[in-house]
Short mmCIF file of C-alpha atoms and ligand atoms in Angstrom, two decimals:
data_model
loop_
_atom_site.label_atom_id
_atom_site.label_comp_id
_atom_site.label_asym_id
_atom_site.label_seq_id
_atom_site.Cartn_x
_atom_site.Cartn_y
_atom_site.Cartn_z
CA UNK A 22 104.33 105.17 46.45
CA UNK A 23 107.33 105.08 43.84
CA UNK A 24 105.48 105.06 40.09
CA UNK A 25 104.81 101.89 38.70
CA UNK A 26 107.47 101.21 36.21
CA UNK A 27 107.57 99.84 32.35
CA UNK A 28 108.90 95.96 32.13
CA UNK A 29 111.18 95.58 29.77
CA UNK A 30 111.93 91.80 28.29
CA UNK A 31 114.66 90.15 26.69
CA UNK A 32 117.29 92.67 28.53
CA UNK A 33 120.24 90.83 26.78
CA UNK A 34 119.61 91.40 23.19
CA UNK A 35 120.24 94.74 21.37
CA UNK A 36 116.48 96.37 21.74
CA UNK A 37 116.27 95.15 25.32
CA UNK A 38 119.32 96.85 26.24
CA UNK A 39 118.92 100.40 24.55
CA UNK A 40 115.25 99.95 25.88
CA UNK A 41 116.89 99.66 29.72
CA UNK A 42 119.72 102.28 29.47
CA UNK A 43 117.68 105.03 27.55
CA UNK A 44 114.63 104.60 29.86
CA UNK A 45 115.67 106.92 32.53
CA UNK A 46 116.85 109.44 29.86
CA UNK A 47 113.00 109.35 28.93
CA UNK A 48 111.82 109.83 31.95
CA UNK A 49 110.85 106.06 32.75
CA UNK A 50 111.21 104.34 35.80
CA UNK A 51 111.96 100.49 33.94
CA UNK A 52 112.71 97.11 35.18
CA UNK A 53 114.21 95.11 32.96
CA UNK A 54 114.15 91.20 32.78
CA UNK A 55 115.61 88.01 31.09
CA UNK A 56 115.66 84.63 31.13
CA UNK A 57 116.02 82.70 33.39
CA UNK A 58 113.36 85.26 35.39
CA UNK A 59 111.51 85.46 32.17
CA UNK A 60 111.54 82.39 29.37
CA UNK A 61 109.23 81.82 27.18
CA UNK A 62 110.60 78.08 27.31
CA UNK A 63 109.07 78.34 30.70
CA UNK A 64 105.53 80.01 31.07
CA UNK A 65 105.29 80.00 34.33
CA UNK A 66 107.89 82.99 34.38
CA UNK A 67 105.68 84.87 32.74
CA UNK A 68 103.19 85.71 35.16
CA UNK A 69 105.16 85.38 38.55
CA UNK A 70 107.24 88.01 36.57
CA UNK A 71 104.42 90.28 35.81
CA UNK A 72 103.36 89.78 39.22
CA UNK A 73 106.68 90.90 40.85
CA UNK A 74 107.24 94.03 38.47
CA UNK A 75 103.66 95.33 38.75
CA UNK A 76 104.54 97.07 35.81
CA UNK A 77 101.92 100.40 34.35
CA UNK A 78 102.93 99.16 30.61
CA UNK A 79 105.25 95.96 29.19
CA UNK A 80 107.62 96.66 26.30
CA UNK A 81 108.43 93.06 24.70
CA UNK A 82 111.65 93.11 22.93
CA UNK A 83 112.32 88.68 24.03
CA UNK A 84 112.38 86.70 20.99
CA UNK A 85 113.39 84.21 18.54
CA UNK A 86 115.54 86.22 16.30
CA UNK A 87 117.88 83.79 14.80
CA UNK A 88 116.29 83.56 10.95
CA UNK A 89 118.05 80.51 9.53
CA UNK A 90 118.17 77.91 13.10
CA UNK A 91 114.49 79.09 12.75
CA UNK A 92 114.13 76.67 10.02
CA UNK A 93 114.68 73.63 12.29
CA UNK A 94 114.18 74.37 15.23
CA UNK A 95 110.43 75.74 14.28
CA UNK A 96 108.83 74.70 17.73
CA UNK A 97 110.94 76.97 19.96
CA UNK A 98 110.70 80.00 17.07
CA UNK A 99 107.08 79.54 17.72
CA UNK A 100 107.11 79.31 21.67
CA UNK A 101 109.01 82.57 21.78
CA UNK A 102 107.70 84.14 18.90
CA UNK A 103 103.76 83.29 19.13
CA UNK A 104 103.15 81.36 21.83
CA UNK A 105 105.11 83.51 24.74
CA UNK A 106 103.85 86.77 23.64
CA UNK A 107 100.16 85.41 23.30
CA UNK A 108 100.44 84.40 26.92
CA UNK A 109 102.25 88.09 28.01
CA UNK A 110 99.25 89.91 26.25
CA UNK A 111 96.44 88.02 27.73
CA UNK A 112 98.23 88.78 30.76
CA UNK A 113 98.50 92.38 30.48
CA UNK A 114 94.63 92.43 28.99
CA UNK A 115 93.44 91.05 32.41
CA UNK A 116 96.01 93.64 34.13
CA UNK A 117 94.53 95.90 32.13
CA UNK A 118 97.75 97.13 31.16
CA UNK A 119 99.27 98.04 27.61
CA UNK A 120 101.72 95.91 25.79
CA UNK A 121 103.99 97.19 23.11
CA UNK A 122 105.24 94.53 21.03
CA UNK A 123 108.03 94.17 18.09
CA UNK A 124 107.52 92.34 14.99
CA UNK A 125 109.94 92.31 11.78
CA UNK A 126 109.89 93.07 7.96
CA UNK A 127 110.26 89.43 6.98
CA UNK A 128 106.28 88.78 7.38
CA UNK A 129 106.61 89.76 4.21
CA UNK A 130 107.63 88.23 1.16
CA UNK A 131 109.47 91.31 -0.48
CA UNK A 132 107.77 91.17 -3.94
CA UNK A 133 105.50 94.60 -4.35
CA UNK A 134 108.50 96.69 -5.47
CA UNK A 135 107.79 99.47 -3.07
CA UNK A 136 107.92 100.33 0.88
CA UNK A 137 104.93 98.07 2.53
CA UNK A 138 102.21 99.40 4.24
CA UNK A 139 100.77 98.40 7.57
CA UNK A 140 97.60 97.10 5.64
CA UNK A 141 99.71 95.37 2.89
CA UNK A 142 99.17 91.54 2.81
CA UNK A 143 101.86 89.35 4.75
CA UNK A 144 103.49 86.27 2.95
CA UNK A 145 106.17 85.33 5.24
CA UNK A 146 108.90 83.20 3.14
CA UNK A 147 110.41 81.19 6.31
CA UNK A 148 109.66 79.93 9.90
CA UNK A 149 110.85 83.15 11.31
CA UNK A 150 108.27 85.16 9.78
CA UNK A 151 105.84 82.83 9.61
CA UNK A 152 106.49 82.51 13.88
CA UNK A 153 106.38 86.35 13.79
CA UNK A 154 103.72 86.85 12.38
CA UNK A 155 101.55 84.45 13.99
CA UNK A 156 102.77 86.18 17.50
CA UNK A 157 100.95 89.40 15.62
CA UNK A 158 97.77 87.47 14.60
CA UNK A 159 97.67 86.12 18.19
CA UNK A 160 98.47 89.66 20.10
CA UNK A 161 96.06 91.12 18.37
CA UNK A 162 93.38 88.34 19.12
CA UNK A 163 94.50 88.47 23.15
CA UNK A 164 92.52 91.70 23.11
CA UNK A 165 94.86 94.04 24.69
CA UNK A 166 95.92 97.03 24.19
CA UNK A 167 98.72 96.32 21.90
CA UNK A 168 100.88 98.29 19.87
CA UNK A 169 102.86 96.30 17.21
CA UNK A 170 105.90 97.79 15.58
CA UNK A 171 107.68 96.35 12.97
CA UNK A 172 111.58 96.88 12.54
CA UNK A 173 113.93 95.63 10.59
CA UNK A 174 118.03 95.11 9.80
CA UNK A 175 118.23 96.23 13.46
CA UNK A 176 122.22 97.01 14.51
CA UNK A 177 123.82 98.63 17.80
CA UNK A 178 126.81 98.58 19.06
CA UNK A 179 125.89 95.56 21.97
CA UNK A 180 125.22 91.84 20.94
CA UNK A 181 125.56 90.24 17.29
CA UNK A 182 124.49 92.00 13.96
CA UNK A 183 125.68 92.77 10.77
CA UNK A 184 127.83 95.83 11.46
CA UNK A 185 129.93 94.08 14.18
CA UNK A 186 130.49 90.80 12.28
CA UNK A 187 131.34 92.58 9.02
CA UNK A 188 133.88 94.43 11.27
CA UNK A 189 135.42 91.17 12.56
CA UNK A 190 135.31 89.98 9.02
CA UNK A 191 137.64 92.94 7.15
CA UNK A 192 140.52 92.03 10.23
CA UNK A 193 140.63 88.69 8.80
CA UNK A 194 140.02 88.83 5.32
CA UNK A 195 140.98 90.89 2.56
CA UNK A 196 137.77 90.25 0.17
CA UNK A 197 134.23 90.31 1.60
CA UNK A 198 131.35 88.94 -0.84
CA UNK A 199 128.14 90.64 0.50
CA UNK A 200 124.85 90.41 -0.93
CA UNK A 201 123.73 92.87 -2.88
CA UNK A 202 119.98 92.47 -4.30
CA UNK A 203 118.55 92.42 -0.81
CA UNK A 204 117.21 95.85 -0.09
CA UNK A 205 115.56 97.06 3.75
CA UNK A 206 116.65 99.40 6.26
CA UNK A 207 118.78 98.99 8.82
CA UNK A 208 117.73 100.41 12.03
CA UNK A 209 119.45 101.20 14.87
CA UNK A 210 118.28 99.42 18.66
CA UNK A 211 119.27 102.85 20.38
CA UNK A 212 116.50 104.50 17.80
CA UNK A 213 113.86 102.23 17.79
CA UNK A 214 114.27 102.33 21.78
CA UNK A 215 113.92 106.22 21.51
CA UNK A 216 110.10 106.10 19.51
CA UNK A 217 109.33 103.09 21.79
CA UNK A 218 109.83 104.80 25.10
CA UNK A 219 108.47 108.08 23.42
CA UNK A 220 105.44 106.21 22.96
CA UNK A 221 105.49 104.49 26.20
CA UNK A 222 105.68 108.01 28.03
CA UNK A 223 103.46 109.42 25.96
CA UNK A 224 100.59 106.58 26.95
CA UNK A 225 101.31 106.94 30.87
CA UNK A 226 101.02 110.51 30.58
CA UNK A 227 98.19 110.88 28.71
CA UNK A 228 96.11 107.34 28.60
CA UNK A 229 95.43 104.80 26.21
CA UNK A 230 93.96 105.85 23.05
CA UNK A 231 91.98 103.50 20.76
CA UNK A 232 94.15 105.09 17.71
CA UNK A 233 97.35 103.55 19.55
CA UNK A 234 95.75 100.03 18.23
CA UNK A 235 97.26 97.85 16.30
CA UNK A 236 100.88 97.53 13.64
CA UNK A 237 103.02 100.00 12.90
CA UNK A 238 105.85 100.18 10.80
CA UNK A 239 109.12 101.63 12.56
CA UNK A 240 112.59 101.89 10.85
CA UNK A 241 115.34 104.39 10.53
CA UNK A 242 114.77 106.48 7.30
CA UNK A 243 116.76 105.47 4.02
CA UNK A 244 117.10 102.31 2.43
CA UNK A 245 120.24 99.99 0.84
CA UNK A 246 121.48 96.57 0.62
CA UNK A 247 123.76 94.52 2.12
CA UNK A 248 126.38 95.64 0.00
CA UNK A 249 125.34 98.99 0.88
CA UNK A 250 125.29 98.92 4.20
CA UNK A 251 128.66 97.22 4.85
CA UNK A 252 130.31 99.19 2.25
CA UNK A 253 129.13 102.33 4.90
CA UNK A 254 130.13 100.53 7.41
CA UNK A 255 133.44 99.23 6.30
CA UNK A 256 134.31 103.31 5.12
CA UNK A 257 133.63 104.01 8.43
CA UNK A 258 136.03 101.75 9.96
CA UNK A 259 138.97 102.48 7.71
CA UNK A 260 138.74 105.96 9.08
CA UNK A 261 139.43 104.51 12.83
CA UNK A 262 142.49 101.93 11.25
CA UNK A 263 140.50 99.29 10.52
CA UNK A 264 141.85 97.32 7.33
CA UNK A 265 139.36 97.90 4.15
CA UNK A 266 138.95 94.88 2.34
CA UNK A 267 137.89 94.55 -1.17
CA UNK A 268 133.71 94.48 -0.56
CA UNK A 269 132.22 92.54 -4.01
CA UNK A 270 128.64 92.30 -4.78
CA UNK A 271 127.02 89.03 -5.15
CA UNK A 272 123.50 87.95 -5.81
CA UNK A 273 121.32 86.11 -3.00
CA UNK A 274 121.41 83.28 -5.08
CA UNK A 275 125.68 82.84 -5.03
CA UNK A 276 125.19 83.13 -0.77
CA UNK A 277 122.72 80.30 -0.09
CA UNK A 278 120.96 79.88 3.62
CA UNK A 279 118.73 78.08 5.36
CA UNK A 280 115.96 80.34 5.32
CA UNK A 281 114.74 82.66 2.18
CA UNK A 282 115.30 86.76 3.13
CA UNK A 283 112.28 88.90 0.78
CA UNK A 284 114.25 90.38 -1.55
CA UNK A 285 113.01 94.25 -0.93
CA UNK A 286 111.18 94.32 2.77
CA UNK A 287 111.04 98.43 2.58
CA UNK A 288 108.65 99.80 5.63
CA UNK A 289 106.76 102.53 4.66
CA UNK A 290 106.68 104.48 7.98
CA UNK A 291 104.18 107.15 7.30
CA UNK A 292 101.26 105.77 10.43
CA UNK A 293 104.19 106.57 12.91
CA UNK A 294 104.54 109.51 12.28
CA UNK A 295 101.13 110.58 11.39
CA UNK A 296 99.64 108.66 14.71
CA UNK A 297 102.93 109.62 17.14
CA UNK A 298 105.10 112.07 15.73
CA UNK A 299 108.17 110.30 15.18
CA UNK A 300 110.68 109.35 12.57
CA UNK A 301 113.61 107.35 13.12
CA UNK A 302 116.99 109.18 12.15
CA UNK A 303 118.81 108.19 8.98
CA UNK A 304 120.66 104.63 8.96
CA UNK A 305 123.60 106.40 7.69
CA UNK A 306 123.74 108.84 10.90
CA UNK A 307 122.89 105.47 12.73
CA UNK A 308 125.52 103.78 11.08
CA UNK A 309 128.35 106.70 11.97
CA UNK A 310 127.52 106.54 15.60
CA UNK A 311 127.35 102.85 16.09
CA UNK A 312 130.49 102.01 14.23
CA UNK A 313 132.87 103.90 16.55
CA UNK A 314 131.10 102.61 19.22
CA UNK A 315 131.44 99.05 18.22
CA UNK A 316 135.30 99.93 17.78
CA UNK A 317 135.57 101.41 21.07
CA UNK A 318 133.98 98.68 22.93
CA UNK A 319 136.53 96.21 21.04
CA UNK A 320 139.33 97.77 22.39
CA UNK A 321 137.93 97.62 26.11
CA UNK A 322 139.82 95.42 27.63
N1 NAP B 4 117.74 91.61 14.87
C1 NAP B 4 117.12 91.98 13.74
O1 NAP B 4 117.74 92.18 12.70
C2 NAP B 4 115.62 92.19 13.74
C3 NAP B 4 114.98 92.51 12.53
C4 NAP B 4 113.59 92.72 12.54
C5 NAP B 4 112.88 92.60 13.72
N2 NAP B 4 113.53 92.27 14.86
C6 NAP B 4 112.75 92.12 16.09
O2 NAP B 4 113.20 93.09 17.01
C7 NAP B 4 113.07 92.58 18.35
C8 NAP B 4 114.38 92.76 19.09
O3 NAP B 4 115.40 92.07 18.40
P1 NAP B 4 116.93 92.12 18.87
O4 NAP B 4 117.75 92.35 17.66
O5 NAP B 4 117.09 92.99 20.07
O6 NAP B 4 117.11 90.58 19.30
P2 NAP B 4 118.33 89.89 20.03
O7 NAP B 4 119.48 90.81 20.20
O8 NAP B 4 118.54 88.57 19.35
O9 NAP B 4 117.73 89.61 21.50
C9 NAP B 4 116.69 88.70 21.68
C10 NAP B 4 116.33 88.68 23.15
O10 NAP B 4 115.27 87.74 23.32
C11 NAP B 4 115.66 86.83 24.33
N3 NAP B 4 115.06 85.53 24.09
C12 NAP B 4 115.31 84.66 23.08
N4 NAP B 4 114.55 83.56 23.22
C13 NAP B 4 113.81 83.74 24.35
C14 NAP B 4 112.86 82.95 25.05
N5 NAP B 4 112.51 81.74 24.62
N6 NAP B 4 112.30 83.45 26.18
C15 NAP B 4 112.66 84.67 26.66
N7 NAP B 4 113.58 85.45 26.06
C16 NAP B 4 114.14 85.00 24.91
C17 NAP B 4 117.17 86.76 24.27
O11 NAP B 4 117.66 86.27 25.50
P3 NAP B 4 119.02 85.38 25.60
O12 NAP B 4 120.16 86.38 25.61
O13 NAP B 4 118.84 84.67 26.89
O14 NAP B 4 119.04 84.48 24.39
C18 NAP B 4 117.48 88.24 24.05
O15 NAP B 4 117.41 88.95 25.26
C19 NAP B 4 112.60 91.13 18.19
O16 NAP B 4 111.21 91.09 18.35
C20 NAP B 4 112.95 90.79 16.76
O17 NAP B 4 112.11 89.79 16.22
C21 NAP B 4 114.88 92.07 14.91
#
């Protein structure tokens, strides 16, 4: 009999993606799914897709990830966000399977002036978080086996993030205002899909262990802002021909939104790598492999 594989969800966004292609690098047989096959909309495709995959272990990387259409349209944030990954981890407690989840930075509110801690209090500041972090409260309750890592600023070079719309933004314009008293980590999908499936391999091959329980925080190394970040990212760029526009540092105040960002959401990542070894790369050496790649797949035709 072939080895049961890992089920991957949300294969269209940027962690469910690196999660599919760098699985058989890691020595994973993986199925990955979407919707429709897999909706939290839709519950019913939750089980009758657990059921069909049979999968050893369930990486969940479906979600609500859209921070400021969080803030009214709080009902589906919270059916993909709690509600759906409730259900998938009471499913996986009665398959008796593990479930690694993904949570973000913004459950917190970005006020203690240093990198947070897995047992720091959460104070999410919009429906987002609050919808993320109630998907944590209620994985946890499920009674699975549940890993939860927390990520944050994540970039590759598939779907929409910062990099690739800051790239579209210096071929139109010739001054970008970017925020500049934000401060995180940004953290590449391709990474965070590494120490995931490093984790994942390391729990088929070995077993679950009770010290796998629970949140952990998982980001590239380094930190900046906004401004940082797309002033690395714009450098970058110029090198391949694209134009460098002028990149001018504004407050969070002169770029209002929807939804409030915490102003310094730093993950102290020191339980990763004490519990399983690993540290994400550098965003920087993120940043100047994903850039290119972003440029490349532009010019695909
Ligand atoms: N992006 C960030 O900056 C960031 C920061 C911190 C934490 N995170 C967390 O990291 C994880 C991965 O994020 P990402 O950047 O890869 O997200 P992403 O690119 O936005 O992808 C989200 C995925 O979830 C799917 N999805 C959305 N709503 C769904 C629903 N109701 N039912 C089933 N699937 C649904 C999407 O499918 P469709 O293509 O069909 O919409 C897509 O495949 C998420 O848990 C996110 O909260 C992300």
């Amino acid at each position: 009999m072939p080895p049961r594989p890992i089920l991957i969800t949300g294969a269209s966004g940027q962690l469910g993606h690196a999660l599919a292609a760098r699985a058989p690098a890691a020595g994973l047989p993986a199925r990955a799914i979407g919707r429709p096959g897999f909706d939290f909309d839709a519950p019913e495709t939750i089980a009758r897709a657990l059921a069909a995959a049979d999968p050893a272990l369930v990486v969940n990387a479906a979600a609500w990830t859209a921070v400021d259409a969080a803030e009214t349209s709080a009902d589906a944030a919270f059916r993909a966000n709690r509600d759906g990954p409730a259900t998938l981890a009471t499913l996986c407690r009665s398959r008796g399977i593990p479930l690694i989840h993904v949570s973000t930075d913004y459950v917190f509110d970005g006020t203690k002036g240093a990198p947070y801690t897995e047992t720091d209090p959460i104070a999410p500041l919009g429906v987002y978080g609050h919808s993320k972090a109630a998907g944590e409260e209620a994985i946890l309750a499920a009674g699975a086996d549940a890993i939860i890592l927390r990520t944050a600023w994540v970039f590759s070079a598939t779907g929409k993030n910062f990099a690739r719309t800051m790239i579209a933004a210096a071929r139109r314009l010739p001054a970008l205002r970017v925020v500049a008293d934000q401060r995180g980590t940004p953290t590449a999908a391709e990474d965070l899909a590494d120490a995931i499936l490093a984790i994942a391999a390391r729990i088929l091959a070995e077993g679950w262990q009770p010290g796998f329980a629970g949140i952990f925080h998982a980001t590239s190394a380094g930190d900046t802002s906004w401004h940082g970040f797309a002033t690395e990212i714009l450098a970058l760029a110029a090198r391949h021909g694209t134009p460098h526009p002028d990149i001018i540092p504004i407050a969070t105040a002169d770029w209002p939104t929807p939804a409030r960002r915490p102003a310094d959401s730093r993950l102290d990542t020191t339980k990763l790598s004490q519990t399983f070894a690993l540290a994400l790369p550098h965003w920087k050496d993120a940043t100047a492999r994903i850039v290119p790649a972003i440029l490349a797949q532009d010019e695909t035709p």
